[in-house]
Amino acid sequence: MSQAASLVNNLIRPEILALTAYHVPDCTGMIKLDAMENPYLLPQWLKDEIAATVADARINLYPDPNPALLKEKIRQLLALPDGMGVLLGNGSDELIQLLAMAVNKPGAALLSVEPSFVMYKMIATFVGMRYVGVPLGDDFSLDLTATLAAIRSEQPELIFLAYPNNPTGNLFSASDIRQIIAASTGLVVVDEAYYAFACDSFVPHLTCYPNLLVMRTFSKLGMAGLRLGFLAGSSLWLDQLEKLRLPYNVGVLPQLVAQKLLDHHDVLLGQADQIRKDRAALYQQLSAIAGVQVYPSEANFLLFRVANAPLVFAGLKQRGVLIKCLSGGQLTDCLRVTVGTPAENERFIAALQESLS
Ligand code: PMP
């Protein structure tokens, strides 16, 4: 072993050595339906407004560490009452990490359900926190009894529930989530990454529970490239978390562009509406294909099961369509496809039919 390799092996924590880095596949020239991005560009008039906004941006200076105007626009969007605020993150991934760092006392646990967003478990590992994963039921609903039992026995400091869930797409029962929040002595974060495509939110419940925060991202709403997420809730929580936020985590350009886009939130919501309609059509098309079992979704993607997912995934890739192949336990032979434009969805369905035959 080289000297450098032995230094690396000695110095890097064993659980990090054992990790596989989050894999982002090469998508050059592909129809990209693997990462829940919004397929639509902005109208030209809005692009022009953004160009004018950023033309004079002071990129020679560090960004405003507390962009009050941007935060106020988000507060208004959510109709947050006094005493509540928002904390901005470089995508919500960063906020998950920040939350884990904040509560990670020796022996502390992070609980989530499985399958769910893989970053909850990965970040628990990054920060050296105990991870508790409670399996979902066969239909991907919450197993309330098992979750409450795990909360009692493990006393997790931090719980993440994605609402809608990724990669399954369903909304958990709101009453189950309320029971989990009420039973938990830890902080519960309802992750609403896909809020724009769903019909419910926990924002109105923020005032009811002292241990609830809602996390959102703009990534799925047409701003994945900006990297902007936020936590909403009581300033008592946010003031403490603020101490861990790196001072310049959201750049000058993302701040300006997000502000502009929030002034035209209706444009993005219009695109989300279109995606919801296309999701319904795609669901119908997938349901009609023999050998495909598709699950209901309140997000901008659909989970479906086939007889041999790796083979179908490879067939799609060969035909220029990139989706996500899932594996393990309840996700064996499951694939996840992002809802694209109608033309992309058509190409996907045609490629899928060919790959299945
Ligand atoms: N939460 C959930 C449930 C997600 O699916 C994702 C992205 N796949 C994120 C958070 C992270 O989003 P971002 O870091 O882009 O804000």
Short mmCIF file of C-alpha atoms and ligand atoms in Angstrom, two decimals:
data_model
loop_
_atom_site.label_atom_id
_atom_site.label_comp_id
_atom_site.label_asym_id
_atom_site.label_seq_id
_atom_site.Cartn_x
_atom_site.Cartn_y
_atom_site.Cartn_z
CA MET A 1 0.00 0.00 0.00
CA SER A 2 1.35 3.46 -0.85
CA GLN A 3 2.16 5.87 1.95
CA ALA A 4 -0.77 8.08 0.99
CA ALA A 5 -3.17 5.11 0.94
CA SER A 6 -2.10 3.99 4.37
CA LEU A 7 -2.44 7.53 5.73
CA VAL A 8 -5.94 7.73 4.26
CA ASN A 9 -6.87 4.39 5.79
CA ASN A 10 -5.54 5.41 9.18
CA LEU A 11 -7.01 8.87 9.32
CA ILE A 12 -10.43 8.68 7.67
CA ARG A 13 -13.16 7.32 9.95
CA PRO A 14 -13.95 3.65 9.15
CA GLU A 15 -17.65 4.37 8.53
CA ILE A 16 -16.65 6.94 5.91
CA LEU A 17 -14.20 4.50 4.27
CA ALA A 18 -17.10 2.04 4.06
CA LEU A 19 -19.44 4.52 2.34
CA THR A 20 -20.11 4.67 -1.38
CA ALA A 21 -20.31 8.27 -2.61
CA TYR A 22 -23.75 9.44 -3.78
CA HIS A 23 -23.71 8.47 -7.44
CA VAL A 24 -24.78 11.00 -10.05
CA PRO A 25 -24.81 9.19 -13.43
CA ASP A 26 -23.58 10.74 -16.66
CA CYS A 27 -26.61 11.96 -18.57
CA THR A 28 -25.01 13.50 -21.65
CA GLY A 29 -27.46 13.32 -24.55
CA MET A 30 -30.08 11.46 -22.52
CA ILE A 31 -33.69 12.26 -21.69
CA LYS A 32 -33.10 12.91 -18.01
CA LEU A 33 -35.93 11.57 -15.86
CA ASP A 34 -33.88 10.39 -12.89
CA ALA A 35 -33.66 13.30 -10.45
CA MET A 36 -37.12 14.90 -10.11
CA GLU A 37 -36.12 18.08 -11.89
CA ASN A 38 -38.70 20.36 -13.46
CA PRO A 39 -38.37 19.84 -17.25
CA TYR A 40 -39.62 23.31 -18.17
CA LEU A 41 -37.60 26.42 -18.88
CA LEU A 42 -38.82 29.87 -17.89
CA PRO A 43 -40.74 32.11 -20.30
CA GLN A 44 -38.47 34.47 -22.22
CA TRP A 45 -39.80 37.61 -20.48
CA LEU A 46 -38.85 36.14 -17.10
CA LYS A 47 -35.44 35.04 -18.36
CA ASP A 48 -34.90 38.63 -19.51
CA GLU A 49 -35.92 39.99 -16.10
CA ILE A 50 -33.51 37.60 -14.41
CA ALA A 51 -30.72 38.57 -16.80
CA ALA A 52 -31.31 42.23 -15.98
CA THR A 53 -31.35 41.45 -12.25
CA VAL A 54 -28.05 39.58 -12.27
CA ALA A 55 -26.29 41.88 -14.76
CA ASP A 56 -25.22 44.26 -12.01
CA ALA A 57 -24.88 41.70 -9.23
CA ARG A 58 -21.95 42.45 -6.92
CA ILE A 59 -20.25 39.09 -7.27
CA ASN A 60 -16.99 40.67 -6.09
CA LEU A 61 -18.56 40.82 -2.61
CA TYR A 62 -19.58 38.03 -0.29
CA PRO A 63 -23.33 37.37 -0.34
CA ASP A 64 -25.63 38.94 2.24
CA PRO A 65 -25.48 36.44 5.13
CA ASN A 66 -29.03 37.35 6.13
CA PRO A 67 -31.04 38.15 2.96
CA ALA A 68 -33.97 39.73 4.74
CA LEU A 69 -36.00 40.43 1.61
CA LEU A 70 -35.74 36.87 0.31
CA LYS A 71 -36.62 35.48 3.72
CA GLU A 72 -39.57 37.85 4.00
CA LYS A 73 -40.89 36.69 0.61
CA ILE A 74 -40.74 33.08 1.81
CA ARG A 75 -42.41 34.02 5.11
CA GLN A 76 -45.24 35.64 3.17
CA LEU A 77 -45.56 32.68 0.82
CA LEU A 78 -46.06 30.40 3.81
CA ALA A 79 -48.10 32.96 5.80
CA LEU A 80 -45.88 32.34 8.82
CA PRO A 81 -47.10 33.99 12.03
CA ASP A 82 -44.93 36.19 14.31
CA GLY A 83 -42.31 34.24 16.22
CA MET A 84 -41.65 32.01 13.22
CA GLY A 85 -39.07 32.42 10.55
CA VAL A 86 -37.01 30.68 7.89
CA LEU A 87 -33.43 29.45 7.72
CA LEU A 88 -31.91 29.22 4.25
CA GLY A 89 -29.75 26.33 3.12
CA ASN A 90 -27.64 25.44 0.12
CA GLY A 91 -30.36 23.02 -0.89
CA SER A 92 -32.23 21.14 1.80
CA ASP A 93 -29.44 18.54 1.91
CA GLU A 94 -27.38 21.10 3.76
CA LEU A 95 -30.18 21.69 6.25
CA ILE A 96 -30.46 17.98 7.03
CA GLN A 97 -26.75 18.02 7.83
CA LEU A 98 -27.06 21.15 9.93
CA LEU A 99 -29.94 19.67 11.96
CA ALA A 100 -28.01 16.45 12.56
CA MET A 101 -24.93 18.38 13.72
CA ALA A 102 -27.07 20.47 16.06
CA VAL A 103 -28.62 17.57 18.02
CA ASN A 104 -25.78 15.06 17.81
CA LYS A 105 -24.99 14.53 21.46
CA PRO A 106 -23.14 11.26 22.28
CA GLY A 107 -25.50 8.36 21.55
CA ALA A 108 -28.09 10.56 19.81
CA ALA A 109 -30.31 8.93 17.17
CA LEU A 110 -31.84 10.06 13.88
CA LEU A 111 -35.00 8.17 12.92
CA SER A 112 -36.67 7.89 9.56
CA VAL A 113 -38.71 5.37 7.67
CA GLU A 114 -37.54 3.02 4.94
CA PRO A 115 -37.63 3.33 2.04
CA SER A 116 -37.24 7.09 2.13
CA PHE A 117 -34.79 9.78 1.09
CA VAL A 118 -31.33 8.19 1.32
CA MET A 119 -29.64 11.35 2.60
CA TYR A 120 -31.23 11.02 6.06
CA LYS A 121 -29.25 7.85 6.70
CA MET A 122 -26.14 9.03 4.86
CA ILE A 123 -25.96 12.27 6.84
CA ALA A 124 -26.47 10.39 10.12
CA THR A 125 -23.37 8.40 9.11
CA PHE A 126 -21.46 11.54 8.03
CA VAL A 127 -21.89 13.11 11.47
CA GLY A 128 -21.48 9.86 13.42
CA MET A 129 -25.07 9.66 14.62
CA ARG A 130 -27.04 6.50 15.38
CA TYR A 131 -29.58 5.82 12.61
CA VAL A 132 -32.92 4.07 13.15
CA GLY A 133 -34.87 3.10 10.00
CA VAL A 134 -38.45 1.90 10.54
CA PRO A 135 -39.79 -0.15 7.59
CA LEU A 136 -42.93 1.14 5.87
CA GLY A 137 -45.93 -1.14 5.37
CA ASP A 138 -46.38 -3.20 2.19
CA ASP A 139 -48.32 -0.36 0.54
CA PHE A 140 -45.59 2.13 1.62
CA SER A 141 -47.84 3.65 4.28
CA LEU A 142 -46.43 4.47 7.72
CA ASP A 143 -46.36 1.56 10.16
CA LEU A 144 -47.60 3.69 13.03
CA THR A 145 -47.32 0.98 15.69
CA ALA A 146 -43.73 0.14 14.74
CA THR A 147 -42.77 3.82 14.45
CA LEU A 148 -44.23 4.70 17.87
CA ALA A 149 -42.51 1.64 19.38
CA ALA A 150 -39.16 2.72 17.86
CA ILE A 151 -39.66 6.24 19.21
CA ARG A 152 -40.31 4.82 22.70
CA SER A 153 -37.30 2.48 22.65
CA GLU A 154 -34.76 4.64 20.79
CA GLN A 155 -35.83 8.14 21.91
CA PRO A 156 -34.53 9.74 18.69
CA GLU A 157 -33.40 13.35 18.91
CA LEU A 158 -34.34 13.92 15.28
CA ILE A 159 -37.04 12.43 13.02
CA PHE A 160 -37.39 13.07 9.27
CA LEU A 161 -40.63 12.30 7.46
CA ALA A 162 -40.80 13.14 3.77
CA TYR A 163 -44.30 14.34 2.84
CA PRO A 164 -44.77 13.18 0.02
CA ASN A 165 -42.20 10.45 0.44
CA ASN A 166 -39.29 9.83 -1.93
CA PRO A 167 -38.92 7.34 -3.64
CA THR A 168 -42.43 5.98 -3.08
CA GLY A 169 -44.34 9.16 -4.00
CA ASN A 170 -47.20 8.71 -1.53
CA LEU A 171 -48.39 11.10 1.17
CA PHE A 172 -48.38 9.45 4.58
CA SER A 173 -51.49 9.76 6.73
CA ALA A 174 -51.45 13.25 8.26
CA SER A 175 -53.08 11.90 11.41
CA ASP A 176 -50.30 9.27 11.77
CA ILE A 177 -47.70 12.03 11.43
CA ARG A 178 -49.48 14.12 14.05
CA GLN A 179 -49.41 11.15 16.44
CA ILE A 180 -45.68 10.72 15.77
CA ILE A 181 -45.00 14.40 16.48
CA ALA A 182 -47.07 14.26 19.67
CA ALA A 183 -45.32 11.09 20.88
CA SER A 184 -41.82 12.33 20.13
CA THR A 185 -39.60 14.09 22.64
CA GLY A 186 -37.23 14.84 19.74
CA LEU A 187 -37.50 17.32 16.89
CA VAL A 188 -39.67 16.19 13.97
CA VAL A 189 -38.91 17.62 10.53
CA VAL A 190 -41.58 17.20 7.89
CA ASP A 191 -39.70 17.35 4.61
CA GLU A 192 -41.98 18.90 1.97
CA ALA A 193 -39.56 18.78 -0.97
CA TYR A 194 -42.49 17.87 -3.26
CA TYR A 195 -45.06 20.27 -1.77
CA ALA A 196 -45.86 21.85 -5.13
CA PHE A 197 -47.25 18.57 -6.44
CA ALA A 198 -49.17 17.50 -3.34
CA CYS A 199 -52.49 18.50 -1.84
CA ASP A 200 -51.47 18.96 1.77
CA SER A 201 -48.83 20.60 3.98
CA PHE A 202 -47.78 20.70 7.62
CA VAL A 203 -47.08 24.44 7.57
CA PRO A 204 -50.48 25.19 9.21
CA HIS A 205 -49.57 22.75 12.03
CA LEU A 206 -46.36 24.59 12.93
CA THR A 207 -48.11 26.59 15.62
CA CYS A 208 -49.58 23.44 17.21
CA TYR A 209 -46.37 21.56 17.97
CA PRO A 210 -43.25 22.95 19.67
CA ASN A 211 -41.13 20.12 18.22
CA LEU A 212 -42.10 20.51 14.55
CA LEU A 213 -40.20 22.16 11.70
CA VAL A 214 -41.11 22.06 8.02
CA MET A 215 -38.35 21.80 5.44
CA ARG A 216 -38.79 22.70 1.78
CA THR A 217 -36.64 23.02 -1.28
CA PHE A 218 -37.11 24.95 -4.52
CA SER A 219 -35.22 22.21 -6.38
CA LYS A 220 -38.31 20.42 -7.66
CA LEU A 221 -40.03 23.64 -8.62
CA GLY A 222 -37.64 24.62 -11.39
CA MET A 223 -34.70 25.83 -9.31
CA ALA A 224 -32.56 22.71 -8.78
CA GLY A 225 -29.56 24.53 -10.21
CA LEU A 226 -29.82 27.36 -7.68
CA ARG A 227 -29.42 25.12 -4.61
CA LEU A 228 -31.90 26.70 -2.26
CA GLY A 229 -33.86 25.08 0.54
CA PHE A 230 -35.26 26.34 3.81
CA LEU A 231 -36.49 25.36 7.22
CA ALA A 232 -39.63 27.06 8.54
CA GLY A 233 -40.71 27.16 12.15
CA SER A 234 -40.19 28.69 15.54
CA SER A 235 -37.37 31.21 15.80
CA LEU A 236 -36.35 29.47 19.04
CA TRP A 237 -35.15 26.54 16.95
CA LEU A 238 -33.90 28.59 14.02
CA ASP A 239 -31.82 30.96 16.18
CA GLN A 240 -29.83 27.99 17.48
CA LEU A 241 -29.47 26.35 14.06
CA GLU A 242 -28.36 29.69 12.62
CA LYS A 243 -25.17 29.41 14.70
CA LEU A 244 -24.16 26.33 12.70
CA ARG A 245 -24.97 27.75 9.29
CA LEU A 246 -21.82 28.66 7.37
CA PRO A 247 -22.06 32.44 6.91
CA TYR A 248 -22.14 32.57 3.11
CA ASN A 249 -23.97 29.33 2.29
CA VAL A 250 -26.31 30.89 -0.30
CA GLY A 251 -24.50 32.78 -3.06
CA VAL A 252 -25.24 36.23 -4.48
CA LEU A 253 -26.73 34.89 -7.73
CA PRO A 254 -29.03 32.27 -6.17
CA GLN A 255 -30.32 34.92 -3.75
CA LEU A 256 -31.15 37.35 -6.55
CA VAL A 257 -32.66 34.79 -8.89
CA ALA A 258 -34.75 33.12 -6.18
CA GLN A 259 -36.09 36.50 -5.11
CA LYS A 260 -37.12 37.29 -8.66
CA LEU A 261 -38.69 33.87 -9.14
CA LEU A 262 -40.66 34.20 -5.93
CA ASP A 263 -42.16 37.39 -7.34
CA HIS A 264 -43.44 35.15 -10.14
CA HIS A 265 -44.23 32.08 -8.09
CA ASP A 266 -47.41 31.67 -10.15
CA VAL A 267 -45.29 30.83 -13.23
CA LEU A 268 -43.60 28.00 -11.35
CA LEU A 269 -46.85 26.81 -9.82
CA GLY A 270 -48.36 26.81 -13.32
CA GLN A 271 -45.57 24.46 -14.43
CA ALA A 272 -46.19 22.29 -11.35
CA ASP A 273 -49.88 22.14 -12.30
CA GLN A 274 -48.96 20.96 -15.77
CA ILE A 275 -46.67 18.32 -14.25
CA ARG A 276 -49.52 17.10 -12.02
CA LYS A 277 -51.76 16.70 -15.07
CA ASP A 278 -49.00 14.88 -16.94
CA ARG A 279 -48.41 12.68 -13.89
CA ALA A 280 -52.04 11.55 -14.06
CA ALA A 281 -51.69 10.74 -17.77
CA LEU A 282 -48.39 8.91 -17.24
CA TYR A 283 -49.92 6.94 -14.36
CA GLN A 284 -52.74 5.80 -16.66
CA GLN A 285 -50.32 4.83 -19.41
CA LEU A 286 -48.10 2.86 -17.04
CA SER A 287 -51.12 1.12 -15.46
CA ALA A 288 -52.19 -0.07 -18.90
CA ILE A 289 -48.89 -1.84 -19.60
CA ALA A 290 -48.89 -5.56 -18.78
CA GLY A 291 -46.16 -6.48 -16.31
CA VAL A 292 -45.99 -3.00 -14.76
CA GLN A 293 -47.32 -2.22 -11.29
CA VAL A 294 -47.43 1.53 -10.72
CA TYR A 295 -47.91 3.20 -7.33
CA PRO A 296 -50.03 6.31 -6.71
CA SER A 297 -47.99 9.50 -6.36
CA GLU A 298 -48.46 13.02 -5.00
CA ALA A 299 -45.00 14.03 -6.19
CA ASN A 300 -43.45 14.78 -9.59
CA PHE A 301 -42.37 11.19 -10.14
CA LEU A 302 -43.87 7.71 -10.26
CA LEU A 303 -42.59 4.52 -8.68
CA PHE A 304 -43.31 1.33 -10.57
CA ARG A 305 -42.41 -2.33 -10.35
CA VAL A 306 -41.47 -4.70 -13.17
CA ALA A 307 -40.23 -8.30 -13.29
CA ASN A 308 -36.55 -7.41 -13.76
CA ALA A 309 -35.79 -3.77 -12.99
CA PRO A 310 -32.03 -3.77 -13.77
CA LEU A 311 -32.74 -5.22 -17.23
CA VAL A 312 -35.50 -2.71 -17.98
CA PHE A 313 -33.34 0.14 -16.64
CA ALA A 314 -30.51 -0.91 -18.98
CA GLY A 315 -32.97 -1.18 -21.91
CA LEU A 316 -34.21 2.34 -21.27
CA LYS A 317 -30.69 3.69 -20.96
CA GLN A 318 -29.71 2.08 -24.21
CA ARG A 319 -32.66 3.89 -25.80
CA GLY A 320 -31.53 7.22 -24.40
CA VAL A 321 -33.84 7.49 -21.37
CA LEU A 322 -32.31 7.79 -17.91
CA ILE A 323 -34.50 6.96 -14.91
CA LYS A 324 -33.62 5.60 -11.46
CA CYS A 325 -33.20 1.92 -10.68
CA LEU A 326 -33.88 1.14 -7.03
CA SER A 327 -32.94 -1.93 -5.09
CA GLY A 328 -33.15 -3.66 -1.75
CA GLY A 329 -36.02 -4.95 0.37
CA GLN A 330 -39.36 -3.42 -0.55
CA LEU A 331 -37.83 -1.68 -3.58
CA THR A 332 -36.61 -4.82 -5.32
CA ASP A 333 -37.44 -4.50 -9.03
CA CYS A 334 -38.71 -0.96 -8.59
CA LEU A 335 -37.93 1.92 -10.91
CA ARG A 336 -38.63 5.63 -10.41
CA VAL A 337 -39.36 7.96 -13.26
CA THR A 338 -39.62 11.74 -13.05
CA VAL A 339 -42.58 13.26 -14.87
CA GLY A 340 -41.10 15.07 -17.86
CA THR A 341 -42.63 17.08 -20.67
CA PRO A 342 -45.41 15.27 -22.61
CA ALA A 343 -42.87 14.58 -25.40
CA GLU A 344 -40.34 13.14 -22.94
CA ASN A 345 -43.01 11.02 -21.27
CA GLU A 346 -44.03 9.65 -24.67
CA ARG A 347 -40.42 8.74 -25.49
CA PHE A 348 -40.12 7.09 -22.08
CA ILE A 349 -43.28 5.00 -22.54
CA ALA A 350 -42.20 3.87 -26.01
CA ALA A 351 -38.71 2.96 -24.74
CA LEU A 352 -40.23 1.14 -21.77
CA GLN A 353 -42.53 -0.93 -23.97
CA GLU A 354 -39.56 -1.90 -26.15
CA SER A 355 -37.44 -2.72 -23.09
CA LEU A 356 -40.15 -4.93 -21.65
CA SER A 357 -40.71 -6.97 -24.81
N1 PMP B 1 -35.77 15.87 0.57
C1 PMP B 1 -36.28 14.97 -0.28
C2 PMP B 1 -37.42 14.13 0.16
C3 PMP B 1 -35.71 14.83 -1.55
O1 PMP B 1 -36.21 13.90 -2.38
C4 PMP B 1 -34.64 15.65 -1.93
C5 PMP B 1 -33.99 15.58 -3.30
N2 PMP B 1 -34.04 14.43 -3.98
C6 PMP B 1 -34.14 16.56 -1.01
C7 PMP B 1 -34.74 16.66 0.23
C8 PMP B 1 -32.94 17.42 -1.29
O2 PMP B 1 -33.21 18.45 -2.11
P1 PMP B 1 -32.20 19.66 -2.35
O3 PMP B 1 -30.93 19.38 -1.61
O4 PMP B 1 -32.03 19.73 -3.82
O5 PMP B 1 -32.88 20.86 -1.78
#
